[in-house]
Every structure is written in structure tokens, then in C-alpha cells.
Short mmCIF file of C-alpha atoms in Angstrom, two decimals:
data_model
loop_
_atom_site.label_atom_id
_atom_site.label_comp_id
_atom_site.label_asym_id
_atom_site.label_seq_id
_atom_site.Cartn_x
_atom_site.Cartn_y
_atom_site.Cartn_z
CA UNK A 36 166.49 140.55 193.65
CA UNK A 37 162.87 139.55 192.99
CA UNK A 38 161.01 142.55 194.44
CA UNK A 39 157.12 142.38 195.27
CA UNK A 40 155.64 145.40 193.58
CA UNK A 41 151.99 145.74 194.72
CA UNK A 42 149.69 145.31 197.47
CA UNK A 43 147.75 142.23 196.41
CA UNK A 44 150.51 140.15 195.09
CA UNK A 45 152.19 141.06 199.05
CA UNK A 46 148.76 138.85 200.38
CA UNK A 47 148.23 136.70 197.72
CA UNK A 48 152.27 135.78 198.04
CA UNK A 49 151.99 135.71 202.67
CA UNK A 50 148.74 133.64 202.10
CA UNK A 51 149.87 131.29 199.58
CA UNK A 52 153.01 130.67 202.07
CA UNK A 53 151.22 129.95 205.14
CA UNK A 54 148.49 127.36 203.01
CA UNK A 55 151.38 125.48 201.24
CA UNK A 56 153.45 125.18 204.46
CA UNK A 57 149.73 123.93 206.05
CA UNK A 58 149.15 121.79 203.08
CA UNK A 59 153.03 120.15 203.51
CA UNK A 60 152.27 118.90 207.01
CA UNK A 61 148.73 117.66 206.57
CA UNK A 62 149.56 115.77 203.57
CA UNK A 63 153.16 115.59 202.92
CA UNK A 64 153.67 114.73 206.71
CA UNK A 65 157.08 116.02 206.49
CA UNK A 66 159.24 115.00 209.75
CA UNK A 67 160.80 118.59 210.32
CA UNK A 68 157.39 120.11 211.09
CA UNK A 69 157.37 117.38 214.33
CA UNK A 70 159.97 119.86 215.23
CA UNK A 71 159.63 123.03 213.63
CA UNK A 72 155.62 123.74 213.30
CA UNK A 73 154.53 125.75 210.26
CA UNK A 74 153.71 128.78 212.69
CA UNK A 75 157.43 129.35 212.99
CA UNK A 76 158.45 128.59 209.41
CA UNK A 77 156.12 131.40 208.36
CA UNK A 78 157.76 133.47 210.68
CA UNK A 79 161.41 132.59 209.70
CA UNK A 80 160.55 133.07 205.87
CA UNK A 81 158.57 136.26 206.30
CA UNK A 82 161.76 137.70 208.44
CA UNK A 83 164.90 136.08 205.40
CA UNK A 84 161.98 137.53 202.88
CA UNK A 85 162.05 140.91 204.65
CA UNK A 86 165.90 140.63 205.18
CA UNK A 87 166.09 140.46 201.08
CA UNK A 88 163.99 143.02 200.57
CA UNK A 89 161.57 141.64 198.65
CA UNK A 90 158.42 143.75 199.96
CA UNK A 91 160.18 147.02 199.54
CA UNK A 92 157.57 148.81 197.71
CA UNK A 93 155.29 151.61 198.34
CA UNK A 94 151.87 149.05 196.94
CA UNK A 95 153.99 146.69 199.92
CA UNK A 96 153.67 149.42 202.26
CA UNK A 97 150.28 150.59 201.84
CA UNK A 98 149.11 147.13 201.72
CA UNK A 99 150.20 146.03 205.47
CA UNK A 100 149.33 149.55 207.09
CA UNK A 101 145.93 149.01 205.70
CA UNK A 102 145.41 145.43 206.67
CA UNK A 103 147.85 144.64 209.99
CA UNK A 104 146.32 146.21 212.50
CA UNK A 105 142.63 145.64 210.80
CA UNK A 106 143.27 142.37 210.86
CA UNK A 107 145.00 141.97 214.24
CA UNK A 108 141.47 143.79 216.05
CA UNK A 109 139.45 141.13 213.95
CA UNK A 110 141.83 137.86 215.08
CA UNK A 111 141.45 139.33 218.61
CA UNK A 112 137.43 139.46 218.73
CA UNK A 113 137.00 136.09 217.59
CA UNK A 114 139.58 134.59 219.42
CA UNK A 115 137.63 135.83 222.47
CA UNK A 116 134.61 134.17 222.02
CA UNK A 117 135.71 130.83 223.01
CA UNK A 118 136.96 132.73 226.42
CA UNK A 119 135.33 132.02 229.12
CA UNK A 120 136.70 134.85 231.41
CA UNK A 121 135.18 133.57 234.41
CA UNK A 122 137.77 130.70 234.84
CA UNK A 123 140.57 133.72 233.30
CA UNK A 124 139.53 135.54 236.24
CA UNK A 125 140.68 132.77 238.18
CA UNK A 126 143.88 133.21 236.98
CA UNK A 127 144.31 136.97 238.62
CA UNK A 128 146.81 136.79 240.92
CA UNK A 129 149.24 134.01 239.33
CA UNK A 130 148.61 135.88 235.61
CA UNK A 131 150.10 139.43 237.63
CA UNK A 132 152.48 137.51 239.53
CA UNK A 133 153.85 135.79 236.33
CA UNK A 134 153.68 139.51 234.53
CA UNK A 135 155.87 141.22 237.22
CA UNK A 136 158.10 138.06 237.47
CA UNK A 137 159.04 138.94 234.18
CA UNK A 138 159.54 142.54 234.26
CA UNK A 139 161.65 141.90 237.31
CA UNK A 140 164.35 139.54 235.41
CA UNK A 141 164.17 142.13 232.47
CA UNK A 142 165.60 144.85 234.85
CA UNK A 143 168.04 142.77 236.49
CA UNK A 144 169.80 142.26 233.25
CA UNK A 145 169.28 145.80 232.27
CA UNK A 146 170.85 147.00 235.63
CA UNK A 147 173.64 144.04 235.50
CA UNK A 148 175.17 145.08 231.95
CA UNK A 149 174.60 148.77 231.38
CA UNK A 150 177.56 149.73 233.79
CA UNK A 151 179.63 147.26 231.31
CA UNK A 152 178.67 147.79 227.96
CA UNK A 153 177.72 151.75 228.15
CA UNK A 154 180.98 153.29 227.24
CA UNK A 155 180.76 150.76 223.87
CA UNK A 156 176.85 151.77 222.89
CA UNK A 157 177.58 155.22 221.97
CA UNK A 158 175.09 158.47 223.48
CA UNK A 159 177.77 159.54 225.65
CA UNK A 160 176.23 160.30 229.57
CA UNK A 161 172.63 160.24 227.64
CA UNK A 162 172.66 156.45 226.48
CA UNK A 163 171.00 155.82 229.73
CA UNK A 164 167.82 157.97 228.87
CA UNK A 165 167.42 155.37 226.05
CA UNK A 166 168.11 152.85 227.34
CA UNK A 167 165.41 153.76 230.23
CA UNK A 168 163.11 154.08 227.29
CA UNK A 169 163.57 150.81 225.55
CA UNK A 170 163.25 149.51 229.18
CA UNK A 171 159.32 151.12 229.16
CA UNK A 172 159.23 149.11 225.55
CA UNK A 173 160.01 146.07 227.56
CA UNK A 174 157.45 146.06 230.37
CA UNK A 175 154.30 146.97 227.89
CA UNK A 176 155.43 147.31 224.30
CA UNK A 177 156.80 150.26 222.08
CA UNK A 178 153.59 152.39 222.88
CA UNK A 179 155.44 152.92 226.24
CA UNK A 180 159.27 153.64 224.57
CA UNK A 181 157.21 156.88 222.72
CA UNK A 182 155.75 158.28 226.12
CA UNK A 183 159.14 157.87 227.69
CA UNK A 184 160.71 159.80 224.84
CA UNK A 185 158.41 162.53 225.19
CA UNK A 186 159.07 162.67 229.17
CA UNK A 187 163.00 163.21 228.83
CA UNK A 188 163.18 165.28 225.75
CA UNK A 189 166.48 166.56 225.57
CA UNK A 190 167.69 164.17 227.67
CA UNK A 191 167.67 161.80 225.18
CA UNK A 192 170.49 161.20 222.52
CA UNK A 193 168.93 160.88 219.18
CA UNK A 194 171.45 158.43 218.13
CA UNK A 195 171.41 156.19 221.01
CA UNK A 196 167.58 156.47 220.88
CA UNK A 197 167.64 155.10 217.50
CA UNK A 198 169.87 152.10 218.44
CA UNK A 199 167.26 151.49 220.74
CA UNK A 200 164.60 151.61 218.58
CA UNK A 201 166.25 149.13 216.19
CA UNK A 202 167.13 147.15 219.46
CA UNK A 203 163.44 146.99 220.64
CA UNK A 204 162.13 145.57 216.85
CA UNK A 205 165.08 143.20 216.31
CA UNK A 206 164.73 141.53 219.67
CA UNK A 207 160.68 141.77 219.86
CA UNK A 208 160.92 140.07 216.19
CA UNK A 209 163.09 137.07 217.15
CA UNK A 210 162.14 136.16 220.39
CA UNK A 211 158.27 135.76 219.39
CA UNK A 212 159.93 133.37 216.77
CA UNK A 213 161.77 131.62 219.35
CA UNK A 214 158.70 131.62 221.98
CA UNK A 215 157.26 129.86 219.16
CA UNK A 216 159.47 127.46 218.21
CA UNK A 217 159.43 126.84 222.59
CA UNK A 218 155.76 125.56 222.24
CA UNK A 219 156.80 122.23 221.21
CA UNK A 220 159.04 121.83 224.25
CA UNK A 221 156.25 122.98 227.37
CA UNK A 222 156.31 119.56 228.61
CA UNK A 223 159.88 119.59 229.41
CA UNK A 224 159.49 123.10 230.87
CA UNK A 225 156.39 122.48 232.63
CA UNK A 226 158.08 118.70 234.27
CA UNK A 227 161.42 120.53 234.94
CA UNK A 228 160.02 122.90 237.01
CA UNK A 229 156.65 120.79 238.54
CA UNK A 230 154.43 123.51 236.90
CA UNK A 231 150.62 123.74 237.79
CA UNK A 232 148.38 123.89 235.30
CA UNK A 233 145.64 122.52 236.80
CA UNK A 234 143.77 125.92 235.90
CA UNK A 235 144.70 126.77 232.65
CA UNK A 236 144.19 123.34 231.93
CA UNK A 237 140.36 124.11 233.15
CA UNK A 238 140.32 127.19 230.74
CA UNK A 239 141.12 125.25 227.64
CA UNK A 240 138.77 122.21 228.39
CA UNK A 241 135.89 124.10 229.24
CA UNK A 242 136.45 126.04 225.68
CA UNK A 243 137.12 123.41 223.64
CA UNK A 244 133.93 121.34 225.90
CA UNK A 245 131.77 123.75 224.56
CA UNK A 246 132.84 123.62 221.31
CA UNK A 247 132.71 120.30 220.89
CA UNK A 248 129.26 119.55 222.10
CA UNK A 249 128.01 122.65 219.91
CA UNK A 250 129.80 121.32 217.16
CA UNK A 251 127.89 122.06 213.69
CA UNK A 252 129.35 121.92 210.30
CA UNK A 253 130.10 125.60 209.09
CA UNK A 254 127.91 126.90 206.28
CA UNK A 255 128.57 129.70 203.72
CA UNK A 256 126.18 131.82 205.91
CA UNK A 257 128.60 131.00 208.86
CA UNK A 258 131.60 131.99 207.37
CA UNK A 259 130.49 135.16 205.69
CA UNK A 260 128.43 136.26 208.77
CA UNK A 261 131.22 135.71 210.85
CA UNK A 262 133.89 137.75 208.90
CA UNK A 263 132.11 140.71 208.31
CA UNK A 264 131.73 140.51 212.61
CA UNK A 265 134.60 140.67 212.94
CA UNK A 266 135.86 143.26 210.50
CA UNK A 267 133.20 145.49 211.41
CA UNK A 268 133.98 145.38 215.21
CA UNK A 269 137.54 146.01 214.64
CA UNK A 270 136.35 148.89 212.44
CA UNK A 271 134.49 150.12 214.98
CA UNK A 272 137.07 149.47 217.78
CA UNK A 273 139.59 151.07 216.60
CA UNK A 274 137.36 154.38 216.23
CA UNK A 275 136.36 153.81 219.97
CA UNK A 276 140.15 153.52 220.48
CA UNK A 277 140.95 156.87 219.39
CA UNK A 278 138.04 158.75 221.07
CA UNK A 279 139.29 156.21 224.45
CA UNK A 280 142.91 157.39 223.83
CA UNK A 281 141.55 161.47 224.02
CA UNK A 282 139.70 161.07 226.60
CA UNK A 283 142.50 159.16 228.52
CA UNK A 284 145.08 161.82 227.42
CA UNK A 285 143.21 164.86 228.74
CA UNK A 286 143.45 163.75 232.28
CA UNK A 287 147.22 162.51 232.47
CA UNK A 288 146.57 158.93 231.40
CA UNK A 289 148.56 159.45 227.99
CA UNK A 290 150.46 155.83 228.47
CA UNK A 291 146.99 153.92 227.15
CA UNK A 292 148.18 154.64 223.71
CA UNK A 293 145.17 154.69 220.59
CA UNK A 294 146.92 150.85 220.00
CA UNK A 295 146.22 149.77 223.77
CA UNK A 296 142.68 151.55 224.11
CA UNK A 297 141.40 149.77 220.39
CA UNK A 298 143.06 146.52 222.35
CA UNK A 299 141.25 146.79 225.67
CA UNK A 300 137.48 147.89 223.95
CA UNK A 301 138.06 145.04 221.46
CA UNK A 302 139.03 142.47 224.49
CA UNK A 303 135.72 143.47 226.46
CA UNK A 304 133.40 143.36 224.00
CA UNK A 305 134.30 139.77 222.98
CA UNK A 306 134.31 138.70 226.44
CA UNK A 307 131.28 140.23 226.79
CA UNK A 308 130.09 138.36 223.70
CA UNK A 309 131.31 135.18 224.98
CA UNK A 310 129.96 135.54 227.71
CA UNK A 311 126.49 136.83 227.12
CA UNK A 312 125.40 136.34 223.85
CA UNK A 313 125.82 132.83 221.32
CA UNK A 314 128.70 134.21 219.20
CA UNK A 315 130.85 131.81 220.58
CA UNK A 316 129.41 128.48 219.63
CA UNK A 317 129.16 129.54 216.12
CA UNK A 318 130.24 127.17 213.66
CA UNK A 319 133.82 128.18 211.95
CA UNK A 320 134.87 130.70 214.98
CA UNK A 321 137.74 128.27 215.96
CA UNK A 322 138.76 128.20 211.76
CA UNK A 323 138.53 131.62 211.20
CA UNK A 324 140.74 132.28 214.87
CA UNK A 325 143.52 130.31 213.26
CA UNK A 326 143.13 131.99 209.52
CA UNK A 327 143.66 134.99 211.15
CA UNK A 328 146.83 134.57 213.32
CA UNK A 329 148.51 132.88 210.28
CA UNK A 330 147.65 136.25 208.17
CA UNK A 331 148.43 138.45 210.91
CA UNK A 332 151.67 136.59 211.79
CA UNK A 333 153.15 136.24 208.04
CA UNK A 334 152.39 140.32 207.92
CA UNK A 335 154.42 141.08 211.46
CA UNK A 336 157.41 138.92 209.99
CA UNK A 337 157.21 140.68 206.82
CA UNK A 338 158.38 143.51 208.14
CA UNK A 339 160.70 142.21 210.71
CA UNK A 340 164.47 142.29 208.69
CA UNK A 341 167.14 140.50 210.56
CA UNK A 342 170.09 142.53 208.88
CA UNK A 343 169.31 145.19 211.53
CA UNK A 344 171.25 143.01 213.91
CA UNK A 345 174.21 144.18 211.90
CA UNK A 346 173.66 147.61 212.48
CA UNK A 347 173.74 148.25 216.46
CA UNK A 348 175.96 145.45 217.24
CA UNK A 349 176.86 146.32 220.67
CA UNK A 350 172.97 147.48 221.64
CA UNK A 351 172.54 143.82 220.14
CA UNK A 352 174.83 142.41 222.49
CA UNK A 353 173.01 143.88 225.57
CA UNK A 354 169.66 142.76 224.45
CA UNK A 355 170.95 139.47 224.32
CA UNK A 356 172.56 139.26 227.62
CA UNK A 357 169.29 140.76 229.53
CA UNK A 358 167.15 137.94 227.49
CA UNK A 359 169.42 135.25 228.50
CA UNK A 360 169.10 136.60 232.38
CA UNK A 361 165.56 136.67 231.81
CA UNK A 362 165.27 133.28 230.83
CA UNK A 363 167.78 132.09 233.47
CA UNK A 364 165.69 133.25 236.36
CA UNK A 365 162.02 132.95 235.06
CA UNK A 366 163.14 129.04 235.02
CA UNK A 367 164.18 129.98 238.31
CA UNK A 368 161.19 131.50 239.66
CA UNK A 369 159.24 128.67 237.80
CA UNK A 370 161.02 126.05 239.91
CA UNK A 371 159.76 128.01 242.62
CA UNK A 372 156.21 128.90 241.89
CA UNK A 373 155.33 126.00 239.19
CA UNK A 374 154.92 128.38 236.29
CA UNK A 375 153.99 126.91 233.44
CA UNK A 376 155.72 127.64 229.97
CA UNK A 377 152.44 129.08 228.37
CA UNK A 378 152.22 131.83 230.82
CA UNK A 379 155.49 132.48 231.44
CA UNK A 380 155.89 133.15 227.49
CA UNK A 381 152.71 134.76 227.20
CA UNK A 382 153.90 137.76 230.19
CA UNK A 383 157.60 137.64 228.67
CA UNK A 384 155.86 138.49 224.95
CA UNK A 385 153.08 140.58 226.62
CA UNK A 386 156.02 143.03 228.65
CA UNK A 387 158.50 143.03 225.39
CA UNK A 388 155.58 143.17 222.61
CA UNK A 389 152.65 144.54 224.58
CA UNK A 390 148.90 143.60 224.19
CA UNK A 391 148.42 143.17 220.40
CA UNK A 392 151.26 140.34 220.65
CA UNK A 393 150.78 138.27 223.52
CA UNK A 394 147.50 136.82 222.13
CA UNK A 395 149.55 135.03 219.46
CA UNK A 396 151.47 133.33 221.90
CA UNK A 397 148.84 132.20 224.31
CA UNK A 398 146.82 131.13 221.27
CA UNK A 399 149.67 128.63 219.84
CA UNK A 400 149.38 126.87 222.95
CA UNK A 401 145.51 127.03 222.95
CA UNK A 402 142.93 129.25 221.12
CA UNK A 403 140.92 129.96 224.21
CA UNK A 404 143.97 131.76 225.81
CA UNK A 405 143.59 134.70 224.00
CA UNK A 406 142.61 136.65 226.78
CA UNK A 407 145.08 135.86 229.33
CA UNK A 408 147.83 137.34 226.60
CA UNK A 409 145.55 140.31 226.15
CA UNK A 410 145.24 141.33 229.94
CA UNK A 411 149.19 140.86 231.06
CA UNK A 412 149.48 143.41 227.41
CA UNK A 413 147.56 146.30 229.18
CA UNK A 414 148.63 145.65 232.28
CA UNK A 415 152.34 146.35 230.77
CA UNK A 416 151.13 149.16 229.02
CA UNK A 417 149.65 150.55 232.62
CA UNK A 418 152.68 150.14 234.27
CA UNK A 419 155.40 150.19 231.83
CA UNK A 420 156.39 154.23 232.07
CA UNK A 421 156.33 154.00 235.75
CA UNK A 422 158.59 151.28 235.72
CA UNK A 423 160.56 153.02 232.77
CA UNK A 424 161.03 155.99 234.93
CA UNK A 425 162.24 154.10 238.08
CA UNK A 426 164.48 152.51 235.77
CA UNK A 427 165.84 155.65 234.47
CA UNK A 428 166.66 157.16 237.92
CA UNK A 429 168.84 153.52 238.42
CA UNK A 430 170.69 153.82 235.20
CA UNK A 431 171.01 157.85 235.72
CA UNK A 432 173.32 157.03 239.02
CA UNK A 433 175.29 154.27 237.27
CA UNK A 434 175.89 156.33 234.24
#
């Protein structure tokens, strides 16, 4: 099997897929991307790549921890600046509601099937320990499923704990390819269940207003200006992260993980960029947004392998059944409420993914949403250990 040996082939190769898949629907105007947009190709061939091991290689390696999270900081920042976070703030109590609606439905199906798959998941009396743990994952990302480990300690089996682990990247892997492939189909979702988007709607017009009327043709100067913005600030960030994350850690707040605190410095300053200074009408800040997510997106599937959902079959099974029950009664509570479809996959991404993922999401519906997927991710990671913990006492007594 063709294996990709160093770093800069890895990029040249993830770029070179996500501009030819571009180039195919703006000229080749195939019909499939009417139904499949590239976004989700590049994350089906990144994952089958993955799955075939073709970026197996230490210069592979080095390559994406160097750049991914670089990168990610960067896309975030820039995305920002078309947010204007006083209509986000708008959004307050329906962006919580929609959160917690989601963690909700995830414990219901956790509750519902442990008791009937738990004997078949292996860990003996200890699987629910993990399973508690991948259940922190699942309200505010894996930052949450290492805090939770370090709380039980021996409680935990090691083997079940790595079933969950495997578990928590297979299912976090697919379903962002599925919640992107569900873009195309948010009228349906949003008619089906009456949804009111009256104020997101008002988010994205006032962005894309202001865009519009400050609408200049991007220069050299623009672009290079621009990029070394935003690779400096996520430079930066993440060293603010880390001090953030020390600080937090010596008085009990150890859940904001160095990942969440580089997320939440990086989301205020570029709404406070936005907000106060020009950044945001810059020419080439909506192009340089979307060059971003592509990158950052091919690099997440590339190391996303879908053979692992060979290897924990029964631990496969479960996650299944909980995201089905999920599904089943967020359209539920959306025929309720009128939740729209972007939300209610931005908060389902934002609990299972956590902060650096729901951004990718929100911005596939529309750029400007950035920081609605951004807040629901630290509010998960604020919440998730508490709720992992309640969730362990539950699965203790049904054990």
C-alpha cells in the first residue's frame, strides 16, 4: 500500500484533495456534490485514506501535531471577526437550552442500554467507571474523559477504558461526517419541526451585511497581513492557554483543560476584535475562514481510521444505540421548542467533540456562526465532569 512518507507531501497531498474536489464542483458541476458537498467528501477520503494507512509515518506524524491545532487556533480567530456577539448574546438562553437538550438525550441512551449490553462490553463490575468517563467525553469533549480518569483511578478497568477511548474517536469521527452531510437537509429539519430562526437568521445577515457593503477586492498585502494575524495570535493563544490552564488548575478548576483555555482566550480576543477594532471588514477574512476549515478538516479525518469500528464491536453497538436516541428525541424536543438543525448540530458536536469542533459545524451552515459552536464547547467542557460524575453514581447502582 502506497504509504505517505514525509510531512510536506502529507499537506501538499490533504491540500491538493480539498482544491481538486473545489475545482470539480465549480467547474465540472458534477451532480453528486448537489448531494454530497465537497466538505464531506474530504472528510470521507481523509477517514478510507487513514483506514489504509497511508499516513502512517513518523514525517506524517510530526507533520499534523505541528500544524492541527496551530491551524485550528488560527481558523478560529478569523472566523470570529465576522461575529457580531451582540446578536450571539441574544442567543443565551435558547444556545444553553439547546446544549443541555442534548446532553439530556445522550444520558438517556447511556442509562437505557448499559443495564443491557454491560455483561457483553467486557471490564467486569468496572465497565461502568468507563463508561461514566466516555459519558464526560460526551457532554464537553475528550478533555473531560482524562479528568474523569484521573478522579476514579483504580476504579477504572484499563481495558474497558480503552474500548472507550476507541468508542469516543470512532463515533466523534463519523458523526461530524454525518452532521455534515445533514447540512444539505436543514430545511426539511427546520419545516418538520416549525423551527425559529428568526435570530440566527439576524446573526448571519448582519455578518454577511457588513461584508458586503465593505466589500474590497483582496490585495497581496491583505492576504499576507492577514495570515501572519492569525498565526501569530494562535501562537500566542495557545501560550496564554497553558499559563490559563495553571492558573485554573491550582484552585480546583482542572476540567478547563490547556485545549479549552487556548479555545476560550482565542474566542474573546476575536470577538473583541470584531467588535472593537476593523479586523473584520478586511478584505479576504471570509476566504481565508474557509481555507482554513478545509485544511483543518482534511487533517482531523486524516487521522480518524474507520477499521477501529472492528475492534470494540459491542462498545460500537452502544454508541450507536445512544446516538440514535439522541437523534430521536432532539427531533422531539425540536418539535417542541422550534430548534433549528444548525444549533441543534452545533450543541450535539459541541457536547461529543467539545469547543475546537463545534465551530466547524456552525460554520458549514454560515461563517459568522463560529462563535455560537465555540461557547456551547466550553460550556461542555464546564460542566461535562459534573455531569460525568452524576452519571457514574447512575451506572454504579445499575452495574
Amino acid at each position: 500500500m502506497f504509504v505517505i512518507e514525509n510531512g510536506f507531501t502529507y499537506i501538499a497531498f490533504l491540500m491538493f484533495l480539498c482544491g481538486g474536489l473545489l475545482a470539480l464542483q465549480k467547474y465540472a458541476k458534477w451532480k453528486i456534490f448537489n448531494y454530497v458537498p465537497p466538505l464531506v467528501w474530504i472528510y470521507l477520503i481523509g477517514m478510507i485514506c487513514c483506514t489504509l494507512h497511508m499516513f502512517d509515518s513518523e514525517g506524517v506524524s510530526a507533520a499534523y501535531g505541528a500544524l492541527k491545532n496551530n491551524l485550528l487556533y488560527a481558523m478560529i480567530f478569523v472566523m470570529l471577526l465576522r461575529c457580531d456577539f451582540k446578536k450571539i448574546a441574544k442567543l443565551g438562553g435558547r444556545l444553553v437550552a439547546i446544549f443541555l437538550g442534548c446532553s439530556v438525550t445522550l444520558a438517556v441512551g447511556f442509562i437505557l442500554f448499559y443495564p443491557i449490553l454491560k455483561g457483553a462490553m467486557g471490564g467486569g463490575e468496572k465497565t461502568w467507571a468507563a463508561t461514566a468517563a466516555l459519558y464526560a467525553s460526551w457532554v464537553g469533549g475528550s478533555g473531560n474523559m482524562a479528568a474523569m480518569q484521573a478522579s476514579y483511578g483504580d476504579l477504572i478497568d484499563g481495558g474497558a477504558y480503552g474500548c472507550a477511548m476507541a468508542l469516543d474517536t470512532v463515533c466523534y469521527s463519523v458523526w461530524i461526517a454525518l452532521l455534515l452531510l445533514a447540512v444539505k437537509f436543514a430545511p426539511k429539519w427546520n419545516k418538520a419541526t416549525n423551527a425559529d430562526t428568526s435570530k440566527l437568521d439576524a446573526v448571519a445577515a448582519a455578518a454577511n451585511a457588513e461584508v458586503a457593503k465593505e466589500q474590497k477586492r483582496a490585495t497581496s498585502a491583505d492576504w499576507v497581513f492577514l495570515i501572519g494575524l492569525a498565526l501569530i495570535v494562535s501562537a500566542l493563544s495557545q501560550k496564554v492557554g497553558v499559563a490559563m490552564n495553571s492558573g485554573l488548575s491550582s484552585i480546583g478548576l482542572s476540567m478547563f483543560d490547556k485545549g479549552t483555555c487556548t479555545t476560550l482566550f482565542v474566542t474573546i480576543l476575536g470577538l473583541v476584535c470584531a467588535t472593537l477594532t476593523p479586523l473584520g471588514k478586511l478584505p479576504a477574512v471570509e476566504e481565508l475562514s474557509t481555507v482554513l476549515l478545509y485544511a483543518v478538516v482534511a487533517m482531523l479525518a486524516s487521522q480518524a481510521p474507520l477499521n477501529a469500528l472492528l475492534e470494540s464491536p459491542m462498545w460500537v453497538l452502544y454508541g450507536v444505540l445512544i446516538l440514535v436516541v439522541h437523534v430521536a428525541l432532539m427531533f422531539l424536543l425540536s418539535k417542541i421548542f422550534r430548534w433549528d438543525l444548525c444549533m441543534v448540530s452545533t450543541a450535539s458536536v459541541a457536547n461529543i467533540g467539545g469547543s475546537a469542533s463545534a465551530p466547524i459545524i456552525a460554520c458549514a451552515y454560515d461563517d459568522s456562526f463560529a462563535g455560537i459552536g465555540v461557547i456551547m464547547g466550553v460550556l461542555g467542557a464546564a460542566i461535562g465532569n459534573f455531569f460525568g460524575l452524576g452519571m457514574g453514581f447512575i451506572l454504579q447502582l445499575l452495574a
